Each structure stands twice: as C-alpha cells, then as structure tokens.
mmCIF file of C-alpha atoms and ligand atoms in Angstrom:
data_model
loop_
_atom_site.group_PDB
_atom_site.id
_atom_site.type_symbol
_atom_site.label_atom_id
_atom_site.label_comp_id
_atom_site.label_asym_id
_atom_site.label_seq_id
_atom_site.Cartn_x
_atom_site.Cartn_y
_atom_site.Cartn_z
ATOM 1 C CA UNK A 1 94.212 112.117 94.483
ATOM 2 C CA UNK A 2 92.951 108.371 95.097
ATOM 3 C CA UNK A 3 92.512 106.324 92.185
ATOM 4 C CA UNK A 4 89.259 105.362 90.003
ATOM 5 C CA UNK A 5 88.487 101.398 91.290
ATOM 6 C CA UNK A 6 85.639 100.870 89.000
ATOM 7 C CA UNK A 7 87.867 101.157 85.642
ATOM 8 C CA UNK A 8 90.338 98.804 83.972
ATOM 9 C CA UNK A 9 93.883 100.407 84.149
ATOM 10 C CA UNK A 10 96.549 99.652 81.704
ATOM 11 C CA UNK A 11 100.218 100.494 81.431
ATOM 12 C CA UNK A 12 101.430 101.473 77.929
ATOM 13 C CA UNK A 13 105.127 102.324 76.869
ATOM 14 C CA UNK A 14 103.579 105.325 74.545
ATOM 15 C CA UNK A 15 103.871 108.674 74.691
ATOM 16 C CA UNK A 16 100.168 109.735 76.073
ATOM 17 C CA UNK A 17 98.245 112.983 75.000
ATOM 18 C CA UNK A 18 95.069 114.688 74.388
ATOM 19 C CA UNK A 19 93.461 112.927 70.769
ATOM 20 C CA UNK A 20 96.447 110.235 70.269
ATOM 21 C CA UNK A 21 95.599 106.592 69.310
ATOM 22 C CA UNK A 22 97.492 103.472 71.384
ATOM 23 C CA UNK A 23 97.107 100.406 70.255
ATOM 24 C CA UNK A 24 98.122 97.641 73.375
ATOM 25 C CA UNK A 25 100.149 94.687 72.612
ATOM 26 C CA UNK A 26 99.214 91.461 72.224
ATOM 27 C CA UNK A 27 98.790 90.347 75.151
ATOM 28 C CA UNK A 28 96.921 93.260 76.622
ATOM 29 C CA UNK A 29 94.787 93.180 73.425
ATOM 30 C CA UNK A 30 94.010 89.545 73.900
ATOM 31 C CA UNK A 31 92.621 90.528 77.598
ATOM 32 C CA UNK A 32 90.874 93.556 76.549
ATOM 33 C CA UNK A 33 89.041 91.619 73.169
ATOM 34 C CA UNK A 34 88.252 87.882 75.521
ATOM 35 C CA UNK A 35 88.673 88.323 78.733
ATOM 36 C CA UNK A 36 86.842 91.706 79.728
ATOM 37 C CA UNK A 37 85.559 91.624 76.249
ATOM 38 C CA UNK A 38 85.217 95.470 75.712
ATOM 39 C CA UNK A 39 82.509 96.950 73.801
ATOM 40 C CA UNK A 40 83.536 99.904 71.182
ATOM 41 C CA UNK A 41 83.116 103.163 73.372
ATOM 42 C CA UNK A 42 84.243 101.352 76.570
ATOM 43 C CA UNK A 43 86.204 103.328 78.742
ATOM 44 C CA UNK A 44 89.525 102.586 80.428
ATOM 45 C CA UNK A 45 92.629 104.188 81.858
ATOM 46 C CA UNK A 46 95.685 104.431 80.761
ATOM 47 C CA UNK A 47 99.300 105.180 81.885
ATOM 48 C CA UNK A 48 102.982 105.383 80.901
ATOM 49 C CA UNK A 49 104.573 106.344 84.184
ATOM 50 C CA UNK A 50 105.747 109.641 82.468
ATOM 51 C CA UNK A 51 102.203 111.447 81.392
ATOM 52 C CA UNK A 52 99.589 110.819 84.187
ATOM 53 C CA UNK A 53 96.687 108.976 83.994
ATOM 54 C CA UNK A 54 94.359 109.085 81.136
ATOM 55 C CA UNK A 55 90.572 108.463 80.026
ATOM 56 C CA UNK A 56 90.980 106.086 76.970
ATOM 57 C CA UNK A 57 87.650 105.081 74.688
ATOM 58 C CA UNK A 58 87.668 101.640 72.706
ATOM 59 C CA UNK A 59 87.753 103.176 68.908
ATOM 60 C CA UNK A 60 88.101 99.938 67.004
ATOM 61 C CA UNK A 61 87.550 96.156 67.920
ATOM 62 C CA UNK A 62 89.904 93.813 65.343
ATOM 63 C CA UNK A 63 90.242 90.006 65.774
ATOM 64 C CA UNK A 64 93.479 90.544 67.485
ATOM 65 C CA UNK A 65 93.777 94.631 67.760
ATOM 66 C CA UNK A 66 92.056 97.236 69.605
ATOM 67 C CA UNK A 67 92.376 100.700 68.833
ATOM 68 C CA UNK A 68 92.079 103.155 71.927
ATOM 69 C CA UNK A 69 91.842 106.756 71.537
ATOM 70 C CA UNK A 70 92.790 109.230 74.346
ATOM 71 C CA UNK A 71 90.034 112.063 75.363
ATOM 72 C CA UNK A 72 91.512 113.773 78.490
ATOM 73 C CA UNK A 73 93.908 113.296 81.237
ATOM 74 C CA UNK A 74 92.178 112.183 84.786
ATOM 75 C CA UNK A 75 94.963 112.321 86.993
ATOM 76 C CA UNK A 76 98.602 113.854 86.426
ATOM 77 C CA UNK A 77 102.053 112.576 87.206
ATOM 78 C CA UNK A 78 103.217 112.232 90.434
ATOM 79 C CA UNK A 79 106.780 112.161 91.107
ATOM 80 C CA UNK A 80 108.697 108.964 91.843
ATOM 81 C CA UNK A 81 108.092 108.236 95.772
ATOM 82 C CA UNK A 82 111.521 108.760 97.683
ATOM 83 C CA UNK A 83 111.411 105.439 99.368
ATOM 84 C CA UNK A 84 113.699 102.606 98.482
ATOM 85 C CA UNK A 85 112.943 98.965 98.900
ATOM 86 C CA UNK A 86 116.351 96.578 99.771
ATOM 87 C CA UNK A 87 115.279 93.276 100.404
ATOM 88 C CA UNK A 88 117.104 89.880 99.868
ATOM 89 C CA UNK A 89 115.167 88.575 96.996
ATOM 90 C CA UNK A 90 113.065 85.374 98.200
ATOM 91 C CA UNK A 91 111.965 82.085 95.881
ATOM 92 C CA UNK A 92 109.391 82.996 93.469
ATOM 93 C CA UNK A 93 106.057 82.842 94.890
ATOM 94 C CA UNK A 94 106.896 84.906 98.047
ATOM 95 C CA UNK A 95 109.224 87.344 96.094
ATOM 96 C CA UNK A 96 106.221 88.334 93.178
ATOM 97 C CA UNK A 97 104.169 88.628 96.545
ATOM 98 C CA UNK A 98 106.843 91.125 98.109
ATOM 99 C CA UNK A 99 106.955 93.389 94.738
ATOM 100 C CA UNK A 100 103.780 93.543 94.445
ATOM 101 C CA UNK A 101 102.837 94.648 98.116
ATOM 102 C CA UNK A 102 105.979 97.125 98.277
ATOM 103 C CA UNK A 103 104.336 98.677 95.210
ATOM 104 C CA UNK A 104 100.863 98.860 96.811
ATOM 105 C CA UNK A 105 102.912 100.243 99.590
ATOM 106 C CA UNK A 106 104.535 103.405 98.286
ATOM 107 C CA UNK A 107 107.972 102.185 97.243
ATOM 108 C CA UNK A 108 110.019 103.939 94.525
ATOM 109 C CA UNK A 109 113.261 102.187 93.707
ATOM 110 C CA UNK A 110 113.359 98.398 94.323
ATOM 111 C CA UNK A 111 116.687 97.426 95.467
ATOM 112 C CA UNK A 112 117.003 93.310 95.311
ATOM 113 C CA UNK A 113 120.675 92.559 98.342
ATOM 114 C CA UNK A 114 122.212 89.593 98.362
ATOM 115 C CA UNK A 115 123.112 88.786 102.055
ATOM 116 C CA UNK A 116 124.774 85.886 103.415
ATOM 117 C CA UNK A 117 122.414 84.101 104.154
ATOM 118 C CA UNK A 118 120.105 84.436 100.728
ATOM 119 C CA UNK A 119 119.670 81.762 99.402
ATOM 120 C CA UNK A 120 118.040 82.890 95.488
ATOM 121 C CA UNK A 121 121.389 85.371 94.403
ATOM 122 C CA UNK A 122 119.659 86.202 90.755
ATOM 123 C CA UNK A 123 116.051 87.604 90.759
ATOM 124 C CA UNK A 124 115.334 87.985 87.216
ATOM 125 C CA UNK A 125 114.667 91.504 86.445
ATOM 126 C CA UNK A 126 111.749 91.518 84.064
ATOM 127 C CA UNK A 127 109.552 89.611 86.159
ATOM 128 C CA UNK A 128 110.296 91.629 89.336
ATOM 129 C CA UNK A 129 109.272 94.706 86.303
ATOM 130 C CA UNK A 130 106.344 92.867 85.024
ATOM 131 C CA UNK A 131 105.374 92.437 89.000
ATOM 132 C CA UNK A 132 105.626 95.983 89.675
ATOM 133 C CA UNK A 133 103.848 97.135 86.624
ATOM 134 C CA UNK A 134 100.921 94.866 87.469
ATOM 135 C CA UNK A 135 100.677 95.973 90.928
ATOM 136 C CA UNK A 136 100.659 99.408 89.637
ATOM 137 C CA UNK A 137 97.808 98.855 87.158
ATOM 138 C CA UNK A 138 96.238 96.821 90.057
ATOM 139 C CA UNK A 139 96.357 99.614 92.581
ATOM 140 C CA UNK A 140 96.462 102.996 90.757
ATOM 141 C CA UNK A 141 100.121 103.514 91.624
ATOM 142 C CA UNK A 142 100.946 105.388 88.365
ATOM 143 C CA UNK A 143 104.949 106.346 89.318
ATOM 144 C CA UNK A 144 106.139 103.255 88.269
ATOM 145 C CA UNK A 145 108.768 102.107 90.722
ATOM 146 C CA UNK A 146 112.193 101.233 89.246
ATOM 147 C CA UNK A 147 114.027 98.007 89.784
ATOM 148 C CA UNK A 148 117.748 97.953 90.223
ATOM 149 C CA UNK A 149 119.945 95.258 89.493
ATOM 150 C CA UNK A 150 121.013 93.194 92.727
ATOM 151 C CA UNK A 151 123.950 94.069 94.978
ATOM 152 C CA UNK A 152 125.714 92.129 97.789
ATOM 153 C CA UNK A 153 125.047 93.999 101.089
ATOM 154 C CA UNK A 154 128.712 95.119 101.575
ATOM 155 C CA UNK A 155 128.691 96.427 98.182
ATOM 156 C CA UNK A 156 125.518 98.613 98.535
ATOM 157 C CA UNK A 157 126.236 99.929 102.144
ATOM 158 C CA UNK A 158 129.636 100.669 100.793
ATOM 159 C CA UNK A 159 128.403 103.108 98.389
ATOM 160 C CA UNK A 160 124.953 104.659 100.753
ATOM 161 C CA UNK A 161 124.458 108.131 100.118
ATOM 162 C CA UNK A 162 124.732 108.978 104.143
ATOM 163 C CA UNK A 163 121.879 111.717 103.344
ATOM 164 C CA UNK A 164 119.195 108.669 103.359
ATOM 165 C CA UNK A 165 118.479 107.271 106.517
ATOM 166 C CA UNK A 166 118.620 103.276 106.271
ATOM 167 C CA UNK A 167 115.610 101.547 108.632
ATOM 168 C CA UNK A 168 116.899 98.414 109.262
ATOM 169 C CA UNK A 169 114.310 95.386 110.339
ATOM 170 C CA UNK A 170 116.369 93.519 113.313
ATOM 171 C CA UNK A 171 115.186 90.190 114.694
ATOM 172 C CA UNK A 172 117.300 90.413 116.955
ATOM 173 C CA UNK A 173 116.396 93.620 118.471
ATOM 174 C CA UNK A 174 116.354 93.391 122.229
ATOM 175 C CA UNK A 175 112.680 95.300 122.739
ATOM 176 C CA UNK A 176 109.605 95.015 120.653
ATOM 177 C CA UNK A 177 108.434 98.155 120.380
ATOM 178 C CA UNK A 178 109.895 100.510 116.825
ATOM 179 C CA UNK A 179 107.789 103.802 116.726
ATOM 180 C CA UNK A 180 109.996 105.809 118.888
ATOM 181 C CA UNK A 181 112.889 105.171 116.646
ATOM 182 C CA UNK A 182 110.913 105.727 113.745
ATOM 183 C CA UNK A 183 109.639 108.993 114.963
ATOM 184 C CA UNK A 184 113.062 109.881 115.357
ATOM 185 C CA UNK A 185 114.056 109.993 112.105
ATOM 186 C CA UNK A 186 114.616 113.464 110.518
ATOM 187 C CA UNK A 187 116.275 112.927 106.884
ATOM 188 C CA UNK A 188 113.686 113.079 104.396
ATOM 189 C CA UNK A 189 115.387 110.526 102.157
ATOM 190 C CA UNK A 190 114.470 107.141 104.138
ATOM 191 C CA UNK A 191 115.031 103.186 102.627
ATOM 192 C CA UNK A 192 114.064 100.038 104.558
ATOM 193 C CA UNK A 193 115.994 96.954 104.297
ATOM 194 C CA UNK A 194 114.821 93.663 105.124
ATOM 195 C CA UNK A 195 116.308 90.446 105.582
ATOM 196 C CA UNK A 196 115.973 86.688 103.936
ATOM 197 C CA UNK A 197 114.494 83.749 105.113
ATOM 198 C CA UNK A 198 117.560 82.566 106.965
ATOM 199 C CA UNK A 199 117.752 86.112 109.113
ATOM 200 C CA UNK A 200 121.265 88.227 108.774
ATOM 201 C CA UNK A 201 124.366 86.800 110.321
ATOM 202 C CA UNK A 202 125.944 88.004 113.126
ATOM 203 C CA UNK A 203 128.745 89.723 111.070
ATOM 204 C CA UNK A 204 125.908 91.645 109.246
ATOM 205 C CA UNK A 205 123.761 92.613 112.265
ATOM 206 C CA UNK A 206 127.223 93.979 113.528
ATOM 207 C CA UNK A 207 128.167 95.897 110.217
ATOM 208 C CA UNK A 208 124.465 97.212 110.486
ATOM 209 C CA UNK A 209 124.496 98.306 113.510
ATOM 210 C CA UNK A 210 127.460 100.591 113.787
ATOM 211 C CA UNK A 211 126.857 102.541 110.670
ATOM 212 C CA UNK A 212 125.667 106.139 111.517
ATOM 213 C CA UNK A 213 122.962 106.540 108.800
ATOM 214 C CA UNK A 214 121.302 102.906 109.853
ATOM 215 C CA UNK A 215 118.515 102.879 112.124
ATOM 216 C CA UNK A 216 117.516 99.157 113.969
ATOM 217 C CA UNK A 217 114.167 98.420 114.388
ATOM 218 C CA UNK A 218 112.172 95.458 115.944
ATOM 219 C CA UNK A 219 108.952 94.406 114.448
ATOM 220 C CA UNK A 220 107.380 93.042 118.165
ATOM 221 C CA UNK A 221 107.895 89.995 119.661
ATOM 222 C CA UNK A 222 107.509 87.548 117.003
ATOM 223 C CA UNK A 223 109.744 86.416 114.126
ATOM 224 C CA UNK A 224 107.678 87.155 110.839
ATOM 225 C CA UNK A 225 108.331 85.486 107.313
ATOM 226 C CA UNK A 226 110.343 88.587 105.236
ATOM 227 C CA UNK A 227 107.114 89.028 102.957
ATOM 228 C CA UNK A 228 105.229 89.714 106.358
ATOM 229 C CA UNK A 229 108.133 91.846 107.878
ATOM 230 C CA UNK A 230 108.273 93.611 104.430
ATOM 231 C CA UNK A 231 104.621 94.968 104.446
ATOM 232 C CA UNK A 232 104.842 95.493 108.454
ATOM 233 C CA UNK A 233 107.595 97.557 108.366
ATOM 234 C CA UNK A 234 106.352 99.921 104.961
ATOM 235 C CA UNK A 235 103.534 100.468 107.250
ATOM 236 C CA UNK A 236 104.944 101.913 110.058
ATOM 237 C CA UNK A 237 107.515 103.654 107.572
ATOM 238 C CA UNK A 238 104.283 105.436 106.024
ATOM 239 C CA UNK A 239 102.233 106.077 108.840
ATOM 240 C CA UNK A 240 105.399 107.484 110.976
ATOM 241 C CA UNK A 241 107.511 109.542 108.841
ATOM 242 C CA UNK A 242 105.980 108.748 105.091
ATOM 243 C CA UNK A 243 102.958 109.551 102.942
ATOM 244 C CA UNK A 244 100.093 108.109 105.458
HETATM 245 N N1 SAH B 1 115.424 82.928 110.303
HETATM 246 C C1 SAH B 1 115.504 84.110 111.073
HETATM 247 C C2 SAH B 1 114.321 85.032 110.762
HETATM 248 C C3 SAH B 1 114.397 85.744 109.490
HETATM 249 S S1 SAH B 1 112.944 86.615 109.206
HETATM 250 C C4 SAH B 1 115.427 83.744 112.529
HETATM 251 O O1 SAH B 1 114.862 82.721 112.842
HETATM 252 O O2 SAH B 1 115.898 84.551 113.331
HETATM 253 C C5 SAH B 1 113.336 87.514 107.752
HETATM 254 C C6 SAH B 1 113.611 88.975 107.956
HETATM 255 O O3 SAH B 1 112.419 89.648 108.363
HETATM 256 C C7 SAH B 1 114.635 89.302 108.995
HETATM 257 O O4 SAH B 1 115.957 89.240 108.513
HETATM 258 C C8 SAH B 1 114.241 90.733 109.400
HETATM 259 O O5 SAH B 1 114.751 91.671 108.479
HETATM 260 C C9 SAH B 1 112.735 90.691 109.283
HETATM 261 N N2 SAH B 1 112.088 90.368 110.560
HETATM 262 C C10 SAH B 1 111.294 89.299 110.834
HETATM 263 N N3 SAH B 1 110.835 89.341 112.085
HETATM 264 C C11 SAH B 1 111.331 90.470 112.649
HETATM 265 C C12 SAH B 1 111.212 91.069 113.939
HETATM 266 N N4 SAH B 1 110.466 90.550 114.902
HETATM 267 N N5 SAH B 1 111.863 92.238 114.137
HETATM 268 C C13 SAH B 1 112.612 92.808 113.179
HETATM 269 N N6 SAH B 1 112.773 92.268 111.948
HETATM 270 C C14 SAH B 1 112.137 91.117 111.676
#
C-alpha cells in the first residue's frame, strides 16, 4: 500500500497502539509547535518501524510539549526489504544524499566498505541513522533500514553468505548494456555494491570478479559519480528482479 503524501509523518522510538499517548522529543516538538505550527486535533502519522503506521491527533499544545494520542493504525508493518546496500562511504554532502536515496529506493541493511581507494574510512553512524530515518519519514518507507558498522571489502566478502547474490557496479565492464545479467539472477537474497570516488583497484575488480556469488554489471557508457551509480543501479535492481 502507497503512502499518505498529504500528512506529516514522524518516527517515534515508542511502543504504538490503539488509545496510547506519545509525546515527541524536543526537537520534533519544536517542529510540530513553530514550524508546521499544529492546531489541537491536527492529524499526523506516526511510526516506530516495529508497529505500522498510525493516525495520531494533536491532544495537547504546551510551550515546549505536544501531546499526541493514537486513534487507529493506517498502514501495518512491512517486513524489512531483503536488499543490502554496500557502498564506500563518500564525504558528507554526497554520502547523506546516497542514504537518503537508497532509502527512497527500497534498501534494507546499509552496509558502509572501506575499499582501497576510499578515501572517508569512518562514516559516523548516527548521522547515516538520522539520514535514513528522515528519508523514511520523508517517503513513507516505514521498515526502517538498519545501518551496519563499516567493513574493509576483504573482510566483508570474506564472510558473504554465498546464498545472496552480490551485483557488483563495474566501470570497467567491457559492454554497456546490464539487464541481461540482471535478469539472470535467480537467488532471492540480492545486495549491490558500489564503488568510491576513486573507482576499485585493479586487485579488487580481480577479487570481484572471480567470486561465484558476484555478478559484474556496467552502468552504460559513461562513468557516473557513486551517488549517481548508486540510485542507477537500485533501479534496475528493482525494476529487474526487485519490488518494481
Ligand atoms: N574514478 C573512477 C570512477 C569511479 S565511479 C574512474 O574514473 O574510473 C564510482 C563508482 O560508481 C564505481 O566504483 C562503480 O561502482 C560505479 N560506477 C560508475 N560508473 C559506472 C559504470 N559506467 N559502470 C559500472 N559502474 C559504474
């Protein structure tokens, strides 16, 4: 079921349920009380990532508090989407724009890989969260996706569960063209990786491309920025073998 575009959404850490009062935090109180300045009786959604989606009602307007009370769930849980995210994490700006679009695009575990060649080797976990949480809230995603701690490449393909097939974006594929080995694809665990700004070395590409549960792909004739080749490639994940 799509989302509901024309109401505020806002992710709580309470339990949610038929009747229960949530009071937001500060900050989402300050947003609610001056920024969108809600009327008591306004409406908005809520959502945990655990208990759906639910219809919320502005009880009580404080100087710094707003009491919402729950009347009746709109939209229940989904389960966690399958597909996981690697990507080598980028320098701020282009890396909140890469959480936030792999959110809009269906991922469910995002994987942060530190190649050779990246060149930021600690994203900081909370604001990767907060990013995913506000895409979420932005988009009506309400199966929050987790955020893993980063991993060197070696390290992570060391460990792959051979069950989920690994699409790998190659710029140095020789052809242009990846929907025939996309449509190939039969495991119905899938994860994309994709590389930093400086490309993977040779030794990678290599390593890459003789595992058996890795799958190459080129993304045409061009050589995208990651945050492009990120969004590009969830794309043709969806529309091939995913939820599209
Ligand atoms: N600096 C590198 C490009 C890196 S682009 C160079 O000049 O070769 C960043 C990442 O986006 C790449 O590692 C790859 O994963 C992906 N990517 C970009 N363009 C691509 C293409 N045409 N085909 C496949 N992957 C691509």
């Amino acid at each position: 079921m799509r989302a509901n575009y024309r109401l505020q959404r806002l992710f709580v850490p309470d339990a949610l349920g038929q009747g229960a009062d949530v009071l937001p935090d500060a900050r989402q109180a300050h947003y609610l009380l001056h920024v969108l300045r809600v009327a008591e009786g306004a409406e908005l959604l809520l959502f945990n990532g655990r208990d759906g989606e639910w219809l919320a009602r502005v009880a009580e307007r404080g100087r710094k508090t707003v009491r919402l009370t729950l009347a009746e769930q709109v939209r229940p849980q989904p389960p966690l989407p399958g597909l996981v995210f690697c990507f080598a994490p980028l320098k701020q700006g282009r890396l909140d724009y890469l959480v936030q679009k792999a959110v809009e695009m269906g991922a469910g575990v995002l994987q942060p890989v530190v190649t050779q060649h990246t060149q930021v080797a600690k994203p900081g976990i909370d604001r990767l969260q907060a990013n995913a949480v506000e895409a979420a809230e932005q988009c009506g995603v309400l199966a929050v996706p987790q955020v893993r701690e980063a991993v060197k490449l070696d390290r992570l393909l060391a460990r792959w569960d051979a069950s989920c097939r690994l699409v790998f974006c190659d710029e140095d594929f020789p052809t242009d063209n990846p929907l025939a080995a996309l449509q190939g694809i039969t495991e119905r665990r899938q994860a994309l990786l994709v590389g930093p700004e400086g490309g993977f070395s040779e030794q990678e590409r290599a390593m890459l491309r003789a595992l058996p549960f890795v799958t190459a792909i080129p993304l045409g004739p061009r050589i995208l920025r990651a945050d492009t080749a990120a969004v590009a490639a969830l794309a043709l994940i969806q529309a091939t073998i995913g939820d599209w």
